[in-house]
CSV table of C-alpha atoms in Angstrom, one decimal:
chain,number,residue,atom,x,y,z
A,1,MET,CA,0.0,0.0,0.0
A,2,VAL,CA,2.8,2.4,1.0
A,3,GLN,CA,4.8,1.4,-2.1
A,4,LYS,CA,1.9,2.1,-4.4
A,5,LEU,CA,1.3,5.5,-2.8
A,6,ILE,CA,4.9,6.4,-3.3
A,7,VAL,CA,4.8,5.3,-6.9
A,8,LEU,CA,1.5,7.3,-7.5
A,9,ALA,CA,3.1,10.4,-6.0
A,10,LEU,CA,6.2,10.1,-8.1
A,11,ARG,CA,4.2,9.7,-11.3
A,12,ASN,CA,2.0,12.7,-10.5
A,13,ARG,CA,4.5,15.2,-9.1
A,14,LEU,CA,2.7,18.3,-10.3
A,15,ILE,CA,-0.6,17.2,-8.6
A,16,VAL,CA,1.2,16.4,-5.4
A,17,LEU,CA,3.0,19.9,-5.4
A,18,LEU,CA,-0.3,21.6,-6.1
A,19,ALA,CA,-2.1,19.7,-3.3
A,20,ALA,CA,0.7,20.6,-0.9
A,21,ALA,CA,0.5,24.3,-1.9
A,22,GLY,CA,-3.3,24.2,-1.5
A,23,MET,CA,-3.0,22.6,2.0
A,24,PHE,CA,-0.5,25.3,2.9
A,25,ALA,CA,-2.8,28.1,1.7
A,26,TRP,CA,-5.7,26.5,3.5
A,27,GLY,CA,-3.6,26.4,6.6
A,28,LEU,CA,-2.7,30.1,6.4
A,29,TYR,CA,-6.4,30.9,6.0
A,30,SER,CA,-7.3,28.7,9.1
A,31,VAL,CA,-4.6,30.5,11.1
A,32,LYS,CA,-6.3,33.9,10.4
A,33,GLN,CA,-9.8,32.6,11.1
A,34,ASN,CA,-9.1,30.4,14.1
A,35,PRO,CA,-9.8,32.2,17.4
A,36,ILE,CA,-6.6,33.0,19.3
A,37,ASP,CA,-6.6,33.1,23.1
A,38,ALA,CA,-4.0,32.6,25.8
A,39,ILE,CA,-6.2,30.3,28.0
A,40,PRO,CA,-8.2,27.3,26.8
A,41,ASP,CA,-11.9,27.8,27.6
A,42,LEU,CA,-12.8,24.8,29.8
A,43,SER,CA,-15.9,26.4,31.3
A,44,GLU,CA,-19.3,24.7,31.2
A,45,ASN,CA,-21.9,25.5,28.6
A,46,GLN,CA,-24.1,27.6,30.9
A,47,VAL,CA,-26.7,30.3,31.0
A,48,ILE,CA,-26.9,32.5,34.1
A,49,VAL,CA,-30.2,33.9,35.4
A,50,PHE,CA,-29.8,36.8,37.7
A,51,THR,CA,-32.6,38.2,39.9
A,52,GLU,CA,-32.3,41.2,42.2
A,53,TRP,CA,-34.7,41.8,45.2
A,54,MET,CA,-32.9,44.3,47.4
A,55,GLY,CA,-33.3,44.2,51.2
A,56,ARG,CA,-34.5,40.6,51.4
A,57,SER,CA,-32.7,37.9,53.4
A,58,PRO,CA,-31.1,34.9,51.7
A,59,GLN,CA,-33.8,32.6,53.1
A,60,VAL,CA,-36.6,34.8,51.6
A,61,ILE,CA,-34.7,34.9,48.3
A,62,GLU,CA,-34.3,31.1,48.3
A,63,ASP,CA,-38.0,30.4,49.0
A,64,GLN,CA,-39.6,33.0,46.8
A,65,VAL,CA,-37.2,33.5,43.9
A,66,THR,CA,-34.5,30.8,43.6
A,67,TYR,CA,-36.8,27.8,44.2
A,68,PRO,CA,-39.6,28.8,41.8
A,69,LEU,CA,-37.0,29.5,39.1
A,70,VAL,CA,-35.1,26.3,39.5
A,71,SER,CA,-38.2,24.1,39.6
A,72,ASN,CA,-39.6,25.7,36.4
A,73,LEU,CA,-36.4,25.7,34.4
A,74,GLN,CA,-35.9,22.0,34.8
A,75,GLY,CA,-38.1,21.2,31.9
A,76,ILE,CA,-35.9,22.7,29.3
A,77,PRO,CA,-34.4,20.0,26.9
A,78,LYS,CA,-30.7,19.1,26.8
A,79,ILE,CA,-30.0,20.3,30.3
A,80,ARG,CA,-27.3,18.6,32.3
A,81,ASN,CA,-27.7,20.3,35.6
A,82,ILE,CA,-29.2,23.4,37.4
A,83,ARG,CA,-27.6,25.1,40.3
A,84,GLY,CA,-29.1,27.8,42.5
A,85,SER,CA,-27.4,30.3,44.8
A,86,SER,CA,-29.1,32.8,47.1
A,87,MET,CA,-27.6,35.7,48.9
A,88,PHE,CA,-28.6,38.9,50.5
A,89,GLY,CA,-30.8,40.7,47.9
A,90,MET,CA,-29.7,38.6,44.9
A,91,SER,CA,-30.4,35.2,43.3
A,92,PHE,CA,-28.2,33.3,40.8
A,93,VAL,CA,-29.4,30.3,38.8
A,94,TYR,CA,-26.9,28.5,36.7
A,95,VAL,CA,-28.4,26.4,33.9
A,96,ILE,CA,-25.8,23.9,32.6
A,97,PHE,CA,-26.5,22.5,29.1
A,98,GLU,CA,-24.8,19.7,27.2
A,99,ASP,CA,-21.5,20.6,25.5
A,100,ASN,CA,-22.9,20.2,22.0
A,101,VAL,CA,-25.8,22.7,22.5
A,102,ASP,CA,-25.5,26.1,20.8
A,103,ILE,CA,-25.3,28.7,23.5
A,104,TYR,CA,-27.7,31.1,21.8
A,105,TRP,CA,-30.3,28.4,21.3
A,106,ALA,CA,-29.9,27.7,25.0
A,107,ARG,CA,-30.4,31.3,26.0
A,108,THR,CA,-33.5,31.5,23.8
A,109,ARG,CA,-35.1,28.5,25.5
A,110,VAL,CA,-34.3,29.8,29.0
A,111,LEU,CA,-35.8,33.2,28.1
A,112,GLU,CA,-39.0,31.4,26.9
A,113,ARG,CA,-39.3,29.6,30.2
A,114,LEU,CA,-38.6,32.7,32.2
A,115,ASN,CA,-41.7,34.4,30.6
A,116,PHE,CA,-43.8,31.6,32.2
A,117,ALA,CA,-41.9,31.6,35.5
A,118,GLN,CA,-42.4,35.4,35.9
A,119,ARG,CA,-45.9,35.0,37.3
A,120,LEU,CA,-44.6,32.9,40.2
A,121,LEU,CA,-42.3,35.5,41.5
A,122,PRO,CA,-43.2,38.4,43.8
A,123,GLN,CA,-44.5,41.6,42.2
A,124,GLY,CA,-41.8,43.9,40.8
A,125,VAL,CA,-39.1,41.1,40.7
A,126,THR,CA,-37.8,40.5,37.2
A,127,PRO,CA,-35.2,37.9,36.4
A,128,THR,CA,-32.6,38.7,33.7
A,129,LEU,CA,-30.0,36.7,31.7
A,130,GLY,CA,-26.3,37.2,32.3
A,131,PRO,CA,-24.0,38.2,29.5
A,132,ASP,CA,-23.2,35.7,26.8
A,133,GLY,CA,-19.6,35.3,27.9
A,134,THR,CA,-17.5,32.5,29.5
A,135,GLY,CA,-15.6,32.2,32.7
A,136,VAL,CA,-12.4,33.2,30.9
A,137,GLY,CA,-14.1,36.1,29.0
A,138,HIS,CA,-12.4,38.9,31.0
A,139,ILE,CA,-9.9,39.8,28.4
A,140,TYR,CA,-9.1,43.5,29.1
A,141,TRP,CA,-9.2,45.7,32.2
A,142,TYR,CA,-8.8,49.5,32.3
A,143,HIS,CA,-9.0,52.3,34.8
A,144,LEU,CA,-9.4,56.1,34.6
A,145,ASP,CA,-6.5,58.4,35.4
A,146,ALA,CA,-8.3,61.5,36.4
A,147,PRO,CA,-6.5,63.4,39.2
A,148,LYS,CA,-8.9,66.4,39.0
A,149,MET,CA,-12.1,64.4,39.3
A,150,ASP,CA,-13.5,62.7,42.4
A,151,LEU,CA,-14.6,59.1,42.4
A,152,GLY,CA,-18.3,59.9,41.9
A,153,GLU,CA,-17.6,61.9,38.8
A,154,GLN,CA,-15.3,59.3,37.4
A,155,ARG,CA,-17.9,56.6,38.0
A,156,ALA,CA,-20.5,58.7,36.2
A,157,LEU,CA,-18.1,59.2,33.3
A,158,GLN,CA,-17.5,55.5,33.1
A,159,ASP,CA,-21.2,54.4,33.4
A,160,TRP,CA,-22.7,57.0,31.0
A,161,TYR,CA,-20.0,57.5,28.3
A,162,ILE,CA,-17.1,55.1,28.2
A,163,LYS,CA,-19.1,51.9,29.0
A,164,PHE,CA,-21.7,52.5,26.3
A,165,ALA,CA,-19.1,53.3,23.7
A,166,LEU,CA,-17.0,50.1,24.4
A,167,GLN,CA,-20.1,47.9,24.3
A,168,THR,CA,-20.5,48.7,20.6
A,169,VAL,CA,-17.2,47.0,19.8
A,170,PRO,CA,-17.8,43.7,17.9
A,171,GLY,CA,-17.3,40.7,20.1
A,172,VAL,CA,-17.8,42.5,23.4
A,173,ALA,CA,-20.6,41.0,25.5
A,174,GLU,CA,-20.5,43.4,28.4
A,175,VAL,CA,-18.4,46.1,30.0
A,176,ALA,CA,-18.7,45.8,33.8
A,177,SER,CA,-17.9,48.9,35.8
A,178,PHE,CA,-16.0,48.8,39.1
A,179,GLY,CA,-14.8,51.2,41.7
A,180,GLY,CA,-15.9,54.7,42.7
A,181,PHE,CA,-19.4,55.8,43.9
A,182,GLU,CA,-22.7,55.5,42.1
A,183,LYS,CA,-24.4,58.8,42.7
A,184,GLN,CA,-27.8,58.8,44.2
A,185,TYR,CA,-30.2,61.0,46.1
A,186,GLN,CA,-30.5,59.8,49.7
A,187,LEU,CA,-33.5,60.7,51.9
A,188,VAL,CA,-32.7,60.7,55.6
A,189,ILE,CA,-36.1,60.4,57.3
A,190,ASP,CA,-36.8,61.4,60.9
A,191,PRO,CA,-39.3,58.8,62.3
A,192,VAL,CA,-40.4,61.1,65.1
A,193,LYS,CA,-41.5,63.7,62.5
A,194,LEU,CA,-43.3,61.0,60.5
A,195,GLN,CA,-45.3,60.0,63.6
A,196,TYR,CA,-46.0,63.7,64.3
A,197,TYR,CA,-47.4,64.4,60.9
A,198,ASN,CA,-49.1,60.9,60.7
A,199,ILE,CA,-47.3,59.9,57.5
A,200,SER,CA,-45.9,56.4,56.8
A,201,LEU,CA,-42.6,55.6,55.2
A,202,MET,CA,-44.4,54.0,52.3
A,203,ASP,CA,-46.3,57.3,51.7
A,204,VAL,CA,-42.9,59.0,51.3
A,205,MET,CA,-41.6,56.4,48.9
A,206,ASN,CA,-44.8,56.5,46.7
A,207,LYS,CA,-45.0,60.3,46.7
A,208,VAL,CA,-41.4,60.6,45.6
A,209,LYS,CA,-41.8,58.0,42.8
A,210,ALA,CA,-45.0,59.6,41.6
A,211,ASN,CA,-43.5,63.1,41.5
A,212,ASN,CA,-40.5,62.0,39.3
A,213,ASN,CA,-42.2,61.7,36.0
A,214,ASP,CA,-43.2,63.5,32.8
A,215,VAL,CA,-46.8,63.3,31.7
A,216,GLY,CA,-48.2,63.9,28.2
A,217,GLY,CA,-51.2,65.9,27.3
A,218,ARG,CA,-52.9,66.5,23.9
A,219,LYS,CA,-52.4,68.8,21.0
A,220,PHE,CA,-53.9,72.3,21.4
A,221,GLU,CA,-54.6,74.5,18.4
A,222,MET,CA,-54.7,78.2,18.5
A,223,ALA,CA,-54.3,80.8,15.7
A,224,ASP,CA,-53.4,78.3,13.1
A,225,MET,CA,-50.7,76.9,15.4
A,226,ALA,CA,-50.6,73.5,17.1
A,227,TYR,CA,-49.0,73.2,20.6
A,228,ILE,CA,-48.2,70.0,22.4
A,229,ILE,CA,-49.1,70.2,26.1
A,230,ARG,CA,-47.1,68.1,28.5
A,231,GLY,CA,-46.2,68.2,32.1
A,232,LEU,CA,-42.4,68.2,33.0
A,233,GLY,CA,-41.9,66.6,36.4
A,234,TYR,CA,-38.5,64.9,36.4
A,235,ILE,CA,-36.3,65.6,39.4
A,236,LYS,CA,-33.2,67.7,38.5
A,237,ASN,CA,-31.7,68.5,41.9
A,238,LYS,CA,-32.2,67.8,45.5
A,239,GLU,CA,-34.3,70.9,46.0
A,240,ASP,CA,-37.0,69.4,43.8
A,241,ILE,CA,-37.2,66.4,46.1
A,242,GLU,CA,-37.3,68.6,49.2
A,243,ASN,CA,-40.4,70.4,47.8
A,244,ILE,CA,-42.4,67.3,47.1
A,245,ALA,CA,-45.7,67.4,49.0
A,246,LEU,CA,-46.5,64.4,51.1
A,247,GLY,CA,-49.8,65.5,52.7
A,248,ASN,CA,-51.2,68.2,54.8
A,249,TYR,CA,-51.3,69.0,58.5
A,250,ASN,CA,-54.1,71.3,59.7
A,251,GLY,CA,-54.4,72.7,56.1
A,252,ILE,CA,-50.6,73.2,55.8
A,253,PRO,CA,-48.7,71.2,53.2
A,254,VAL,CA,-46.1,68.8,54.5
A,255,ARG,CA,-43.1,68.5,52.3
A,256,VAL,CA,-40.2,66.1,52.2
A,257,ARG,CA,-37.9,68.7,53.9
A,258,ASP,CA,-40.3,68.8,56.8
A,259,VAL,CA,-39.8,65.1,57.7
A,260,GLY,CA,-36.2,64.7,56.8
A,261,SER,CA,-33.2,65.8,54.8
A,262,VAL,CA,-32.0,65.1,51.2
A,263,GLN,CA,-28.4,64.7,50.3
A,264,MET,CA,-26.3,63.5,47.4
A,265,GLY,CA,-24.3,60.4,48.2
A,266,GLY,CA,-23.0,57.1,46.9
A,267,ASP,CA,-24.6,53.7,46.7
A,268,LEU,CA,-23.7,51.0,49.2
A,269,ARG,CA,-20.3,49.4,48.3
A,270,LEU,CA,-19.2,45.9,49.0
A,271,GLY,CA,-15.5,46.5,48.1
A,272,ILE,CA,-13.1,48.9,46.5
A,273,PHE,CA,-10.6,48.8,43.6
A,274,ASP,CA,-7.1,49.9,44.5
A,275,MET,CA,-4.3,50.4,42.0
A,276,ASP,CA,-0.8,49.5,43.1
A,277,GLY,CA,-1.5,50.6,46.6
A,278,LYS,CA,-1.7,54.3,45.5
A,279,GLY,CA,-5.5,54.7,46.1
A,280,GLU,CA,-8.9,53.9,44.6
A,281,VAL,CA,-9.6,54.1,40.9
A,282,VAL,CA,-12.6,53.6,38.6
A,283,GLY,CA,-12.5,51.4,35.6
A,284,GLY,CA,-14.2,48.6,33.7
A,285,ILE,CA,-13.8,45.0,32.7
A,286,VAL,CA,-14.4,44.0,29.0
A,287,VAL,CA,-16.1,40.6,28.7
A,288,MET,CA,-15.8,38.8,25.4
A,289,ARG,CA,-18.6,36.8,23.8
A,290,TYR,CA,-18.5,33.0,23.2
A,291,ASN,CA,-16.2,31.7,20.4
A,292,GLU,CA,-14.8,35.1,19.6
A,293,ASN,CA,-11.2,35.8,18.7
A,294,ALA,CA,-9.7,37.4,21.9
A,295,ASP,CA,-6.7,39.0,20.1
A,296,ARG,CA,-9.0,40.6,17.5
A,297,VAL,CA,-11.4,41.9,20.1
A,298,ILE,CA,-8.7,43.4,22.2
A,299,ARG,CA,-7.2,45.2,19.2
A,300,SER,CA,-10.7,46.6,18.4
A,301,VAL,CA,-11.2,47.7,22.1
A,302,LYS,CA,-7.8,49.5,22.1
A,303,ALA,CA,-8.7,51.3,18.8
A,304,LYS,CA,-12.0,52.3,20.3
A,305,ILE,CA,-10.3,53.6,23.4
A,306,LYS,CA,-8.1,55.9,21.3
A,307,GLU,CA,-11.2,57.4,19.7
A,308,LEU,CA,-12.9,57.8,23.2
A,309,GLU,CA,-9.9,59.7,24.7
A,310,LYS,CA,-10.5,62.5,22.2
A,311,GLY,CA,-13.9,63.2,23.8
A,312,LEU,CA,-12.8,62.8,27.5
A,313,PRO,CA,-12.5,65.8,29.8
A,314,GLU,CA,-9.2,67.5,29.9
A,315,GLY,CA,-6.6,65.6,32.0
A,316,VAL,CA,-8.6,62.3,31.9
A,317,THR,CA,-6.9,59.3,30.2
A,318,LEU,CA,-7.5,55.5,30.2
A,319,LYS,CA,-4.8,53.2,31.5
A,320,THR,CA,-4.5,49.5,31.0
A,321,SER,CA,-4.8,47.3,34.1
A,322,TYR,CA,-4.8,43.9,32.5
A,323,ASP,CA,-4.2,43.0,28.8
A,324,ARG,CA,-4.4,39.4,27.7
A,325,SER,CA,-3.1,40.1,24.3
A,326,THR,CA,0.5,40.3,25.7
A,327,LEU,CA,0.3,36.6,26.7
A,328,ILE,CA,-1.4,35.7,23.4
A,329,GLU,CA,1.4,37.3,21.4
A,330,GLU,CA,4.1,35.7,23.5
A,331,ALA,CA,2.4,32.3,22.9
A,332,VAL,CA,2.2,32.8,19.2
A,333,GLU,CA,5.8,34.1,19.0
A,334,SER,CA,6.9,31.0,21.0
A,335,VAL,CA,5.5,28.7,18.3
A,336,LYS,CA,7.0,30.8,15.5
A,337,GLY,CA,10.4,30.8,17.2
A,338,THR,CA,10.2,27.0,17.8
A,339,LEU,CA,9.3,26.4,14.1
A,340,ILE,CA,12.2,28.6,12.8
A,341,GLU,CA,14.7,27.0,15.2
A,342,GLU,CA,13.7,23.5,14.3
A,343,MET,CA,13.9,24.3,10.6
A,344,ILE,CA,17.4,25.7,10.9
A,345,ALA,CA,18.6,22.9,13.2
A,346,VAL,CA,17.3,20.1,11.0
A,347,SER,CA,18.7,21.7,7.8
A,348,LEU,CA,22.2,21.9,9.4
A,349,ILE,CA,22.0,18.3,10.6
A,350,VAL,CA,21.0,17.0,7.2
A,351,ILE,CA,23.5,19.1,5.3
A,352,ILE,CA,26.4,18.2,7.7
A,353,PHE,CA,25.7,14.4,7.8
A,354,LEU,CA,24.5,13.9,4.2
A,355,PHE,CA,26.1,16.8,2.4
A,356,HIS,CA,22.9,16.9,0.3
A,357,TRP,CA,21.0,20.2,0.1
A,358,ARG,CA,17.9,18.7,-1.7
A,359,SER,CA,17.3,16.4,1.3
A,360,ALA,CA,17.4,19.4,3.6
A,361,LEU,CA,14.9,21.2,1.3
A,362,ILE,CA,12.5,18.4,1.6
A,363,ILE,CA,12.3,18.7,5.4
A,364,LEU,CA,12.0,22.5,5.1
A,365,ILE,CA,9.0,22.1,3.0
A,366,GLN,CA,7.5,19.4,5.2
A,367,LEU,CA,7.5,21.4,8.5
A,368,PRO,CA,5.4,24.4,7.5
A,369,ILE,CA,2.9,22.2,5.7
A,370,SER,CA,2.6,19.9,8.7
A,371,VAL,CA,1.9,22.9,11.0
A,372,ALA,CA,-0.6,24.3,8.5
A,373,VAL,CA,-2.5,21.0,8.5
A,374,GLY,CA,-2.6,21.1,12.3
A,375,PHE,CA,-4.3,24.5,12.2
A,376,ILE,CA,-6.8,23.2,9.6
A,377,LEU,CA,-7.8,20.5,12.1
A,378,LEU,CA,-8.0,23.0,14.9
A,379,GLN,CA,-10.4,25.1,12.9
A,380,ALA,CA,-12.4,22.1,11.7
A,381,PHE,CA,-13.0,20.8,15.3
A,382,GLY,CA,-13.7,24.3,16.7
A,383,ILE,CA,-10.5,24.4,19.0
A,384,SER,CA,-9.0,27.8,19.6
A,385,SER,CA,-5.3,28.5,19.3
A,386,ASN,CA,-4.2,28.8,22.9
A,387,ILE,CA,-1.3,27.9,25.1
A,388,MET,CA,-2.3,24.2,25.3
A,389,SER,CA,-2.9,23.7,21.6
A,390,LEU,CA,0.1,25.8,20.5
A,391,THR,CA,2.3,23.9,22.9
A,392,GLY,CA,1.1,20.7,21.4
A,393,ILE,CA,2.0,21.9,18.0
A,394,ALA,CA,5.4,23.0,19.2
A,395,LEU,CA,6.0,19.5,20.7
A,396,ALA,CA,4.7,17.9,17.5
A,397,ILE,CA,7.2,19.8,15.5
A,398,GLY,CA,10.0,17.9,17.2
A,399,VAL,CA,8.4,14.6,16.2
A,400,VAL,CA,7.9,15.8,12.6
A,401,VAL,CA,11.6,16.8,12.6
A,402,ASP,CA,12.7,13.3,13.8
A,403,ASP,CA,10.5,11.6,11.4
A,404,GLY,CA,11.8,13.8,8.5
A,405,ILE,CA,15.4,13.1,9.3
A,406,VAL,CA,14.9,9.4,9.6
A,407,MET,CA,12.9,9.2,6.4
A,408,VAL,CA,15.2,11.4,4.3
A,409,GLU,CA,18.3,9.6,5.6
A,410,ASN,CA,16.7,6.2,4.8
A,411,ALA,CA,15.6,7.3,1.3
A,412,TYR,CA,19.0,8.8,0.7
A,413,ARG,CA,20.7,5.5,1.8
A,414,HIS,CA,18.4,3.4,-0.4
A,415,ILE,CA,19.0,5.6,-3.4
A,416,SER,CA,22.8,5.5,-2.8
A,417,GLU,CA,22.8,1.7,-2.5
A,418,ALA,CA,20.8,1.4,-5.7
A,419,GLN,CA,23.1,3.7,-7.6
A,420,VAL,CA,26.2,1.7,-6.3
A,421,ALA,CA,24.6,-1.6,-7.3
A,422,LYS,CA,23.7,-0.2,-10.7
A,423,ARG,CA,27.3,1.1,-11.2
A,424,GLN,CA,28.7,-2.2,-10.2
A,425,SER,CA,26.5,-4.1,-12.6
A,426,SER,CA,27.4,-1.8,-15.5
A,427,ASN,CA,31.1,-2.3,-14.7
A,428,ASN,CA,30.6,-6.1,-14.7
A,429,VAL,CA,28.9,-5.9,-18.1
A,430,ASN,CA,31.7,-3.8,-19.6
A,431,SER,CA,34.4,-6.1,-18.3
């Protein structure tokens, strides 16, 4: 079988060369298309359902949110396991699917079932799906360098400008903000004054919510002109909150400022983000989508950041906190360096021991084609180019080199022996 294959290749050299060139070109295309990452994605094929119900204890969350969601999501097909986690004010449900299930099909089925499970949850509680990223999707971290801005202003700039711009980058699933203070209006109520004016805390909450709204009217025509009538009631500053009427006491209106005080503050924080021990900073974490090319997404994010910096306030810049592309580039360069070193080494060995440059050329052609075929298989089986797969290719190069040296030396020896035998037979005939 092997002999027939060799004979067929020798008789059709042009076809073999064209096939080799085609495989090499296909391999180069696969290298460009194959997702490149530093870490192999070994995370489970999961969909995360997040539900927030602030102020409730973990036991209440477990009984009224987590348990109804878990029990209703169990009927989805191709599910391997469901895990629920309850904590103060939050519920997480992890729906684990089979490995061969398309993640976006899985998210669609979970969303369909959530529409049914919504009626079983308390009023005002709405579950949401987590981002379509993996456990190793945190590919790029950045922070703001803004010495002239406080942490609240930096967080507002991050949440309302930088975050939205970076979410438009192809391949980005989410940009998670961290650090700083989320600005909010805080009402500090005096319970003694509430009791004095006979006003409940729920009355204060409902009145404040009702007075922060715009209402629409109808069109009013006058003198051949049409005017749109609407009521503008959105809160713009803390004085607007202080003047909201809560009720009346002996014919005198009771306002928010009569039962407490209003101040601008930050939301409750569960941690801080410190940079090199020099103080707190504000920044974001870029999360990549499933099956995206990490190196390509990081380059797009960096290009977008350069555009964003033109519109930032004076003295504000974005600094890199974590960049996985450095590790990716080093892994790729390691494979390139190994391939070049092996090609040089095997060429010198063959030339020194055989003194035959054509034999060395055969191995030089064999190595890049073998690596190209490896990337074709990676692309075909959906395996990304990461440290593990690239290391395997680097180790396989050594095996290919050993095989090439042995085969070339063996073929060279057989050809030499055949030539010697032919020469001897011709000499015998002449004599």
